[in-house]
XYZ file of C-alpha atoms in Angstrom:
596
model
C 0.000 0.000 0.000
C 1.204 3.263 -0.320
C 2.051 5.743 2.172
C -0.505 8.511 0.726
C -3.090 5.963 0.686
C -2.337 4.719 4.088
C -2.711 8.041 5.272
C -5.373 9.084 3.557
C -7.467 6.286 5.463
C -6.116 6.937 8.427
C -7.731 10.361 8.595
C -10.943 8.536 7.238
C -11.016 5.760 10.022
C -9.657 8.751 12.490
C -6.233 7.432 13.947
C -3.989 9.647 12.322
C -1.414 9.071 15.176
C -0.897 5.582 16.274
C 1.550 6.517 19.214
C 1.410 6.388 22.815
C 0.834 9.924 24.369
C -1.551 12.495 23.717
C -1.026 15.363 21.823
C -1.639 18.848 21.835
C -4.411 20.042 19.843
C -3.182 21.434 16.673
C -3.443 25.265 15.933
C -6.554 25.916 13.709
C -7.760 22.342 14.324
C -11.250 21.522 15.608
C -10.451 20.889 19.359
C -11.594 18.032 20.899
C -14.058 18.869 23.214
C -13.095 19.284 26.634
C -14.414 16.320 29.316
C -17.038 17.148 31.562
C -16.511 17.756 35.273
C -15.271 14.646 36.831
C -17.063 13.152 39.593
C -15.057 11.625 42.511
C -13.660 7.992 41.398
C -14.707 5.660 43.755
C -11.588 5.100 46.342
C -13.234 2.153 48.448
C -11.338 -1.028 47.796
C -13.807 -3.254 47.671
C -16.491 -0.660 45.987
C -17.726 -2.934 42.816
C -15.115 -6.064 43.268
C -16.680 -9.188 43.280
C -15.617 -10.892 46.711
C -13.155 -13.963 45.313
C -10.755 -10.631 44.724
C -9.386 -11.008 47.835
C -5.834 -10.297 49.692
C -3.335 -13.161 49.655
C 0.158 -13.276 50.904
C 2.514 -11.321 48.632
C 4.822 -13.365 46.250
C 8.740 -13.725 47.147
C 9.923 -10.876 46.361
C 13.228 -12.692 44.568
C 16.249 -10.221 43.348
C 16.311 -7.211 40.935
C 15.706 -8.509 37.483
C 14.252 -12.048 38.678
C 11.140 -11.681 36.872
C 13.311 -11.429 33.545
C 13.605 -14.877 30.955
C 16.769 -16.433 30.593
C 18.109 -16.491 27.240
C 17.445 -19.082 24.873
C 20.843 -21.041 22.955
C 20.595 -18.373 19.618
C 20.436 -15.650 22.974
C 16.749 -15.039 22.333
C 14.554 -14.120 25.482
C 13.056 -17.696 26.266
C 9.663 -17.634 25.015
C 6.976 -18.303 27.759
C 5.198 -21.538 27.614
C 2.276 -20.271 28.345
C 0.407 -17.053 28.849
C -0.672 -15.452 32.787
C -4.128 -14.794 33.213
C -4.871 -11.005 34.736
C -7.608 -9.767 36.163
C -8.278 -5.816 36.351
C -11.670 -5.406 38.947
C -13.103 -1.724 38.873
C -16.305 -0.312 40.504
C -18.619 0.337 37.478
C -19.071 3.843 37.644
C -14.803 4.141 37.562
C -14.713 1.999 34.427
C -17.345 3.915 33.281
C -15.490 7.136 33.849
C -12.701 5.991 31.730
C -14.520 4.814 29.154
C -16.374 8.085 28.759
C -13.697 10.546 28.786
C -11.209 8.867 26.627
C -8.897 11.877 25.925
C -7.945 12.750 30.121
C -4.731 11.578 29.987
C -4.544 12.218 33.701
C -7.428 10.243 34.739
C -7.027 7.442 37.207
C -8.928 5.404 38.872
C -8.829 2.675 41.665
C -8.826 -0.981 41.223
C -7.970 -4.493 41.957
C -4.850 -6.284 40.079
C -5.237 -9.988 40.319
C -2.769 -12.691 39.127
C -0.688 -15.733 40.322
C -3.341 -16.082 43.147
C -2.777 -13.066 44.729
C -4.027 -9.232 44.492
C -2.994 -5.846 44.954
C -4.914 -2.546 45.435
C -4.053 -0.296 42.190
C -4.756 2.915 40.036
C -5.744 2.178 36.541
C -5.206 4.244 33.483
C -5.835 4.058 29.558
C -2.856 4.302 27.731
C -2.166 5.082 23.919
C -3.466 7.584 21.511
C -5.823 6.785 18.522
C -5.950 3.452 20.271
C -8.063 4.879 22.961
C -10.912 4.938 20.426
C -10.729 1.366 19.408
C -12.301 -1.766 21.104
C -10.233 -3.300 22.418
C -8.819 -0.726 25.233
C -4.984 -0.850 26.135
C -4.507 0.079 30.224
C -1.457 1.570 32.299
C -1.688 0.047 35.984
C 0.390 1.579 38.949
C 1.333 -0.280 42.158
C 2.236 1.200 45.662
C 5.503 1.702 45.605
C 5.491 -0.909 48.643
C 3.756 -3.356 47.052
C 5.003 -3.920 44.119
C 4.410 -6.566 40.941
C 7.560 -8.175 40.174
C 9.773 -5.766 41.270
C 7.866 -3.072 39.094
C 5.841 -0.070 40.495
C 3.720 0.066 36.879
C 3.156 -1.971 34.028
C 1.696 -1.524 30.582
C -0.829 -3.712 28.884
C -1.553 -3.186 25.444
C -4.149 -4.073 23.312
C -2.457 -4.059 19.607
C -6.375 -4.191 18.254
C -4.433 -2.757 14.947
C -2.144 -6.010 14.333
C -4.663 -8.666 13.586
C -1.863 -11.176 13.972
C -0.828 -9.506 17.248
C 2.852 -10.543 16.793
C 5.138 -7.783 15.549
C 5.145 -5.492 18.885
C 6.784 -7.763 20.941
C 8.778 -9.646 17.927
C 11.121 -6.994 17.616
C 11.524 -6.230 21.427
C 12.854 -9.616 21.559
C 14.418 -9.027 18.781
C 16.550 -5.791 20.279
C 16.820 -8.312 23.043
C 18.882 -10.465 20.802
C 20.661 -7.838 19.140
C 22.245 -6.963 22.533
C 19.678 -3.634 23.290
C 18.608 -2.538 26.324
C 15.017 -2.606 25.724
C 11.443 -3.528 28.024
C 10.529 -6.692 28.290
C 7.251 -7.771 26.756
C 5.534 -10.797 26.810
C 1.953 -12.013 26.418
C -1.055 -12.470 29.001
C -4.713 -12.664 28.631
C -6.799 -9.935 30.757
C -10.398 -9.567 31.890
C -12.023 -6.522 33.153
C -15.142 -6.935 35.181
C -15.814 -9.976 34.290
C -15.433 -9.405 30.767
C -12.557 -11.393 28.971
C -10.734 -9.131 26.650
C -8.108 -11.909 25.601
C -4.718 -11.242 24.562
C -2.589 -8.391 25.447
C 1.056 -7.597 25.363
C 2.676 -6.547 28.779
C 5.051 -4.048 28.593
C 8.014 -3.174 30.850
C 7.503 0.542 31.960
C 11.020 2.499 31.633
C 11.100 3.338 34.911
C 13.944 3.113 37.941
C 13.245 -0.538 38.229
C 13.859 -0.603 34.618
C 17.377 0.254 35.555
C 17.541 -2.100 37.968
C 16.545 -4.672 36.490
C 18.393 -4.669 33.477
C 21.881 -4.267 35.487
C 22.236 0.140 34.483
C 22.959 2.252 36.969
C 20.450 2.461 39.488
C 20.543 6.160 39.963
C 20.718 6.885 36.527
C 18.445 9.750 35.091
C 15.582 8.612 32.590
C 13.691 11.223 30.205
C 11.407 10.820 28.299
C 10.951 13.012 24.751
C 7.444 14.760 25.123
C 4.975 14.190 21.740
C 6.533 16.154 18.674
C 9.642 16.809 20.557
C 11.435 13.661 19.644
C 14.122 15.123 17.399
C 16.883 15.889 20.218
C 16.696 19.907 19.170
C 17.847 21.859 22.001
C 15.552 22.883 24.544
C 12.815 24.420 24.979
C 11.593 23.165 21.597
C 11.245 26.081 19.184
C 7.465 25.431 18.379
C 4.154 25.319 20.550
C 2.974 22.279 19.734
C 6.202 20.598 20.603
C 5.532 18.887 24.340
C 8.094 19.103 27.191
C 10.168 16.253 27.869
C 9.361 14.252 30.978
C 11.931 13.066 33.628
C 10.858 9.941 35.430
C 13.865 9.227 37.767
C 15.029 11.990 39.783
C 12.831 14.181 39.733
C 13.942 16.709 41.831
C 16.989 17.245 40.744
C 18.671 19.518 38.250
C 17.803 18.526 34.165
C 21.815 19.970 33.869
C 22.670 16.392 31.750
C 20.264 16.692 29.746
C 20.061 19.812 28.581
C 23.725 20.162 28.168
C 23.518 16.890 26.178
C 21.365 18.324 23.681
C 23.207 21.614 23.201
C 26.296 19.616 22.814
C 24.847 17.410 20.479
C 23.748 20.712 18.284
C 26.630 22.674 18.707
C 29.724 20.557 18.431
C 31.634 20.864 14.978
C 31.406 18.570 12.727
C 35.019 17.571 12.805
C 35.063 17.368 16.463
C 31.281 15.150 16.763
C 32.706 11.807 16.359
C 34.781 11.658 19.161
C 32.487 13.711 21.197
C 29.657 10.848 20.786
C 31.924 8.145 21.645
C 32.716 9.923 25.062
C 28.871 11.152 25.403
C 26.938 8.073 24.490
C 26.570 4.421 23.819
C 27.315 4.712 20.310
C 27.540 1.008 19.423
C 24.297 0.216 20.805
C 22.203 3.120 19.099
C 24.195 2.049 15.696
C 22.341 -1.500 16.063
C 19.071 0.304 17.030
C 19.081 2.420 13.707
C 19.580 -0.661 11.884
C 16.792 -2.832 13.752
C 14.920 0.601 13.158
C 15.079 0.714 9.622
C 14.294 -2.846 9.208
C 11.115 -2.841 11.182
C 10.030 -0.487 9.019
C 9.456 1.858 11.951
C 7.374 4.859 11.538
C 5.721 8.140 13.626
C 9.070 8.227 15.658
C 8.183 11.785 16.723
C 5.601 10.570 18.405
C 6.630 7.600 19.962
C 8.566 9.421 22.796
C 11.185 7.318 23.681
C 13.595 7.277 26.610
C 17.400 8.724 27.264
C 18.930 7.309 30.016
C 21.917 9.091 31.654
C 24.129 6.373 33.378
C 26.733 8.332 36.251
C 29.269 5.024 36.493
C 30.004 5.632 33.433
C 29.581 8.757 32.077
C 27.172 8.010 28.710
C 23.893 8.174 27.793
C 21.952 5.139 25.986
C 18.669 5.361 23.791
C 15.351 3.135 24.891
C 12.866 2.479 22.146
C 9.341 2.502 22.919
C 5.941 2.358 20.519
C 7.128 -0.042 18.278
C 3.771 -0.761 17.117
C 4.047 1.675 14.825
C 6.663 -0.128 12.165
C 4.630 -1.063 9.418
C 5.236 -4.673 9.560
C 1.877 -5.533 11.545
C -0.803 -7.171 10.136
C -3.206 -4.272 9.355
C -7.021 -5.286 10.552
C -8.035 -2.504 8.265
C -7.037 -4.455 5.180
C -7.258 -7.965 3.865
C -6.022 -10.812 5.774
C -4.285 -11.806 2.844
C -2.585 -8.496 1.809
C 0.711 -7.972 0.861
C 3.276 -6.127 3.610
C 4.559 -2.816 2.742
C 8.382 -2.929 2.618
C 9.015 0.491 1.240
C 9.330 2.352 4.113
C 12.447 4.938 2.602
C 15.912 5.099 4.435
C 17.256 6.350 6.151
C 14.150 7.282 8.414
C 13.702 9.860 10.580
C 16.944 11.900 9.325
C 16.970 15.221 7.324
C 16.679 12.729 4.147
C 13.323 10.985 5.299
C 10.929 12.545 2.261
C 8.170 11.137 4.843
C 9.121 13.663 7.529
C 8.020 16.614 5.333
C 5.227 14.738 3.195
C 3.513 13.750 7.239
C 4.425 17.744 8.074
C 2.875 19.264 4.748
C -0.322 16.688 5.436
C -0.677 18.149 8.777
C -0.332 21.294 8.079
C -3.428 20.673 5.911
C -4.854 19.302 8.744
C -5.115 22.719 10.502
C -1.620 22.170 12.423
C -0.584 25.240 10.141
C 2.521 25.384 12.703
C 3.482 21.936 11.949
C 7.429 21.159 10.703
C 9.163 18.401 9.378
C 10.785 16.143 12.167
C 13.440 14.593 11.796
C 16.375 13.172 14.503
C 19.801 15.305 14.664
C 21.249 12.145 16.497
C 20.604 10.318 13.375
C 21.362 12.844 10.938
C 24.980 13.836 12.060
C 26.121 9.748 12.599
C 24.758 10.126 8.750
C 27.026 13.369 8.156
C 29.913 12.083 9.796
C 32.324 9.659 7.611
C 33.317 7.480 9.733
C 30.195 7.068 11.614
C 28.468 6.411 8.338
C 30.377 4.042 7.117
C 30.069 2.542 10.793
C 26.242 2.098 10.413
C 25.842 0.882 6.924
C 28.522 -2.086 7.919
C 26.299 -2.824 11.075
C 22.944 -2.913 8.698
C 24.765 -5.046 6.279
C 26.362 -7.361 9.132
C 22.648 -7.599 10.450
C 20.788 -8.439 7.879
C 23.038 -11.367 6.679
C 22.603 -12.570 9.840
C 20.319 -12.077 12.686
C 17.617 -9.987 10.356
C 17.250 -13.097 7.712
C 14.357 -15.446 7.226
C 16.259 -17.655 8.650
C 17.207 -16.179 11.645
C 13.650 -14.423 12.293
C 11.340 -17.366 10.954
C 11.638 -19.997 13.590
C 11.262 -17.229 15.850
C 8.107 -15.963 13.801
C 6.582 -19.645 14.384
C 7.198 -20.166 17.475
C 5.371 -16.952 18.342
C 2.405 -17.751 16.264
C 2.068 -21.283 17.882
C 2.154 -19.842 21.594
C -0.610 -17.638 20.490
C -2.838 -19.988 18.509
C -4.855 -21.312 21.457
C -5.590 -17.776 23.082
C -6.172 -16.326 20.528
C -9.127 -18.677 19.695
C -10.624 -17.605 22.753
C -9.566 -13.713 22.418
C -12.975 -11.964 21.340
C -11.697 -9.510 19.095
C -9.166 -12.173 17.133
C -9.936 -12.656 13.564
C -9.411 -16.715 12.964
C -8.426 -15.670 9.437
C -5.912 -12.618 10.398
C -4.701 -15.188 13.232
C -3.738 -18.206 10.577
C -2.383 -15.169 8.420
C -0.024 -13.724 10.589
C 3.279 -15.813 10.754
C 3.379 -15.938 7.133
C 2.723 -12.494 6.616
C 5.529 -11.648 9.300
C 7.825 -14.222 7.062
C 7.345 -12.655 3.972
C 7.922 -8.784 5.130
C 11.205 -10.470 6.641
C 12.094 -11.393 3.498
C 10.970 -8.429 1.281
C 12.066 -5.691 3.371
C 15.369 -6.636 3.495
C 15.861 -7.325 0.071
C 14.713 -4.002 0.227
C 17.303 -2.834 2.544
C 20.073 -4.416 0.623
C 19.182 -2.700 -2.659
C 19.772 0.938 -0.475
C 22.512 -0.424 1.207
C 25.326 1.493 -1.616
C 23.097 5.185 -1.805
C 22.802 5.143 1.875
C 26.394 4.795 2.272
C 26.662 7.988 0.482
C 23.810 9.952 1.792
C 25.960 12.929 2.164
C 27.501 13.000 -0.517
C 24.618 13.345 -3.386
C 24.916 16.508 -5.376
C 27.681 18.844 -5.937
C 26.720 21.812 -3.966
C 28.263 22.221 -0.560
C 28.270 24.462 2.365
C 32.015 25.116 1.787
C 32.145 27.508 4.820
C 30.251 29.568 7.003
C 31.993 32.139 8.905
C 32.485 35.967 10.800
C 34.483 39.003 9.654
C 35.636 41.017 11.481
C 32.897 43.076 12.209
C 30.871 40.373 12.932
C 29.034 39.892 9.728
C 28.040 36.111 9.112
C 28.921 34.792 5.958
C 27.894 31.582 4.097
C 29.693 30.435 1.190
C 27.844 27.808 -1.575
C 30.426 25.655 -3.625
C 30.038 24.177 -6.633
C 31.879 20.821 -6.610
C 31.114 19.240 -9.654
C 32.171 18.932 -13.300
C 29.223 21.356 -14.627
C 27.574 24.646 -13.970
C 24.790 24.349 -11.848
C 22.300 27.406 -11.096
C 21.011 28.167 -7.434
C 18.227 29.940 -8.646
C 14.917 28.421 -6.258
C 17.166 26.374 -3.386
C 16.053 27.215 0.068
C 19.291 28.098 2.355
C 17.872 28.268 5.733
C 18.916 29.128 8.973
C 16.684 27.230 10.796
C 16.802 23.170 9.778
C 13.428 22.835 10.493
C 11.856 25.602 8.780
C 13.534 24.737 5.024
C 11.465 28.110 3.476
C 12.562 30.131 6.017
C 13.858 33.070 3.563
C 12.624 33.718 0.066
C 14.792 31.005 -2.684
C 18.016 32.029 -3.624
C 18.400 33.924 -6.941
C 18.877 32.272 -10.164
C 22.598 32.638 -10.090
C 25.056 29.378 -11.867
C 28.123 28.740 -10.251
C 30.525 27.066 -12.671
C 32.791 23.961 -11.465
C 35.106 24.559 -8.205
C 33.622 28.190 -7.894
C 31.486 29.606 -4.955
C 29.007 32.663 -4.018
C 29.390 34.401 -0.681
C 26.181 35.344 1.034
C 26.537 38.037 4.101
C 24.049 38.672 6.858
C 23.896 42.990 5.904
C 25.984 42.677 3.143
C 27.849 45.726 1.868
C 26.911 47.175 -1.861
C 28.079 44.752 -4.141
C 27.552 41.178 -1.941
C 24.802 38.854 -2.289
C 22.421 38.618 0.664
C 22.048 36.200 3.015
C 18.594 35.962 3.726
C 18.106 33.481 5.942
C 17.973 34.255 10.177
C 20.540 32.492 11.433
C 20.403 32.493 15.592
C 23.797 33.616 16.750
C 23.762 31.385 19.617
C 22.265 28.032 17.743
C 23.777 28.392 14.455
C 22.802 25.981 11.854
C 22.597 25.933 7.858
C 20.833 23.807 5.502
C 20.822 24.104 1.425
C 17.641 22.387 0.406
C 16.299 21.246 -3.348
C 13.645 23.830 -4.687
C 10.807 21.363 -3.364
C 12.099 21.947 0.293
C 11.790 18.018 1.136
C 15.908 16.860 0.293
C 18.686 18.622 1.543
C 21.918 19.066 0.003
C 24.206 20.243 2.576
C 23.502 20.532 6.699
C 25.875 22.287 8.997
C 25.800 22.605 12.969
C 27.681 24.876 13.862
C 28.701 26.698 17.676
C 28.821 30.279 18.228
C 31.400 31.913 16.534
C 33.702 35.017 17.062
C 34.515 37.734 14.998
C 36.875 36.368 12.570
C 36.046 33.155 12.990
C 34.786 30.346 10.511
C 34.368 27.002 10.099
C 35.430 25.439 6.611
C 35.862 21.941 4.362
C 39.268 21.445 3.865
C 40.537 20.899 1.412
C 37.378 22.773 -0.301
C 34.456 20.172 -0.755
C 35.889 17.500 1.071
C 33.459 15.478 4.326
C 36.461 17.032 6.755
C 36.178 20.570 8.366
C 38.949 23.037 10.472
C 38.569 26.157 12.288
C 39.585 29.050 11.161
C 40.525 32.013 12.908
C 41.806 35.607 12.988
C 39.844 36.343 9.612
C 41.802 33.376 7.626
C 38.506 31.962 6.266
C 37.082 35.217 5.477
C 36.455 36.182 1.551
């Protein structure tokens, strides 16, 4: 199917975000109606729970981490034999509440948690986004932090009414299990909710402190979480209203110094110094397998997925945490045929400055209403991508991992073995479709196959993503005075004119300033655009912000960039440059020696 069509239905069927927080309303969009005033949820434990919910002695409490499978011989997470049976018990009028007022992301109400013959007293939430209107409802349940489940203060059951097969989710978090990621746990159970059997469900581990704990990081490590929109690791505070605040979950009270200086580091450093500031900063090995897992999932909607940063004090680096996986297109879509065809085309790399999807989704949005909307896209992703060495880094791990682990015959066993575990509960599941169900592991099989055949075809353009096109942001620069400077460089073999390229100031607003004139630079020669340029000079139109300087050239249809810089702030006389002229490596300049 393709991605205009998908998304055309999606606004038809109304779940044009499949992620797992709420967002802000967008500007000019018809607002969902606020809720009505709330009464008091019920907070008497036994207030609508039959009377076999009773208190039992808690279960051992066993070490950090106990709760966790052992790995299988290929290093798989064992697969559970069989699947726990839940039990959520609300007084009607809470479950009532919730069910009415769908879009309160801060409504909670009290319940009872039952499993392995025993039950706690709990506050129960709805979880997701456009899966809040389907059926099948997905919940968030919190434990007293005394009386915990398994070590865990809060768990998250989800529904996945959109995968028909309800496989993928937690396929590939096993799967980043095998590849070595530190990623929640999720595994299969079967709920009921007041007596009413809503069959399977995916648990997933909440990235949390005992998250930390129980994989073996740093217990006193700092998690955030990216708030909706706000997923693109721009310095902070995001530089558009719609964009939500990030979240710390560990913490709490103390300073968000890491963090912040994290993300200004991350946009700021020069490009000849970022390599070796990531490998000090961050767990650059792991996030190198996670872009390659990402890309083969066919993961989508990244912006909104809000994932985690952890911040580990032993040792000084930060790792990535992937959450909302449901949104790779490699589910079984309920909306479509049983015996439809997977989508493999995805384009890579996603979620960079190269993603055409980022400003397609941002354009489409923008017709929407959210007239604020811009194209997101990850700078973590987009530098490794800029940066040689890095580059060359990642396309060797998605090459390494898709002869191997990635393959049919790798995932397919794997794929089977899922499918049979769910076969029997899923007969009894009440919103299974037999046909989707007997569907699934072949369908999973086959997008296995095709997307990375897929991914092997793109394997020699991705490893030179930077380098398409002979225009280049040769250097960018101060005089003297002060004046900013930006010079455009014609690399190649033929004239080529500028006339209708965007050059920006601001990486996520590519039509910033008006196009550039319809001047042709002939091979190895350049034009020099200055911020209040003297008679004579080309102007530089685009704003650049002295203190968050950043370039982009873009293609006259704003959606493919030719050049990117980050740069810090610079002095007068300063300048950053490609030496020798065009090449991927950059110096400083100083005391006016890059100036024109």
């Amino acid at each position: 199917m393709k991605r205009t069509s998908v998304l055309l239905f999606v606004v038809v069927s109304g779940v044009l975000l499949a992620a797992c927080g709420a967002p802000a309303a967008p500007e000019g969009a018809p607002a969902v109606p606020p809720p009505a005033p709330l009464p008091t949820p019920s907070t008497s434990p036994g207030d609508g729970v039959p009377p076999e919910a009773q208190d039992l002695p808690p279960l051992p409490p066993g070490p950090p981490g106990a709760w966790l499978p052992e790995r299988d011989a290929q290093g798989w997470p064992r697969l559970q034999a069989e699947l726990a049976h839940y039990r959520l018990d609300l007084a009607p009028a809470d479950l009532e509440l919730l069910y009415t007022h769908l879009w309160d992301e801060d409504l909670q109400v009290p319940g009872r948690f039952t499993a392995y013959g025993r039950t706690w007293a709990v506050q129960v939430s709805l979880r997701g986004q456009s899966t809040r209107k389907a059926p099948k409802k997905s919940f968030q349940v919190r434990f007293d932090k005394d009386d915990r489940f398994m070590q865990r203060k809060r768990i998250e059951l989800l529904a996945e009414y959109a995968d028909a097969g309800a496989l993928s989710e937690k396929l590939w978090y096993d799967t980043a299990g095998l590849l070595g990621l530190q990623a929640p746990l999720a595994r299969f159970v079967t709920l009921e909710v007041n007596g009413e059997q809503l069959g399977v469900m995916t648990e997933l581990e909440a990235v949390t402190k005992d998250f930390l704990v129980a994989h073996g990081l740093d217990a006193d490590g700092d998690v955030y979480r990216c708030g909706m929109y706000n997923c693109d690791l721009t310095e902070q505070p995001p530089p558009y209203s719609y964009q939500e605040p990030w979240d710390k979950r560990t913490n709490e009270d103390a300073p968000w110094d890491g963090l912040n200086a994290l993300l200004s580091q991350l946009n700021r450093t020069p490009p000849q110094d970022f390599a070796a500031w990531l490998t000090r900063r961050f767990d650059v090995e792991g996030f190198l397998t996670w872009m390659a897992l990402d890309a083969f999932i066919a993961n989508d909607y990244q912006t909104d997925a809000r994932s985690f940063l952890v911040y580990e004090p032993r040792t000084g680096q930060w790792r990535y945490v992937p959450w909302d996986l449901n949104n790779a297109w490699s589910h079984l879509r309920r909306d479509q045929p049983a015996d439809q065809r997977p989508w493999v085309g995805l384009p890579v790399p996603s979620f960079t400055a190269w993603d055409p999807t980022a400003y397609e989704l941002a354009e489409f949005r923008q017709g929407l209403g959210a007239t604020e909307m811009r194209p997101a896209w990850c700078t973590l992703r987009t530098r490794i991508l800029m940066d040689p060495t890095l580059r060359a880094r990642y396309a060797e791990r998605l090459r390494t991992l898709l002869a191997g682990p990635l393959s049919e015959a790798q995932l397919g066993a794997r794929i089977d073995a899922t499918a049979a575990l769910l076969a029997g509960p899923l007969a009894e599941d009440p919103f299974a479709l037999p046909d989707y169900t007997a569907a699934s592991a072949p369908f999973l099989r086959r997008f296995v196959r095709e997307r990375r055949d897929f991914l092997q075809q793109q394997l020699s353009a991705l490893e030179q993503i930077a380098q398409t096109g002979p225009l280049k942001l040769d250097r960018a620069g101060r005089d003297a005075q002060g004046r900013l400077f930006v010079q455009v460089l014609n690399t190649g073999a033929e004239p080529v004119s500028l006339g209708g390229l965007y050059l920006t100031g601001a990486l996520r607003d590519v039509k910033q300033a008006p196009p550039l004139p319809a001047l042709t630079l002939q091979p190895g020669t350049w034009a020099t655009f200055w911020e209040r340029p003297a008679e004579g000079e080309l102007a530089l139109g685009a704003q650049v912000d002295p203190q968050r300087p950043e370039l982009g050239l873009y293609t006259a249809d704003a959606h493919h960039p030719l050049d990117l810089l980050w740069l810090p702030p610079q002095a007068p006389g300063e300048a950053l440059a490609r030496s020798p002229r065009g090449a991927e490596h950059y110096v400083r300049l100083t005391d006016g020696a890059g100036t024109p």
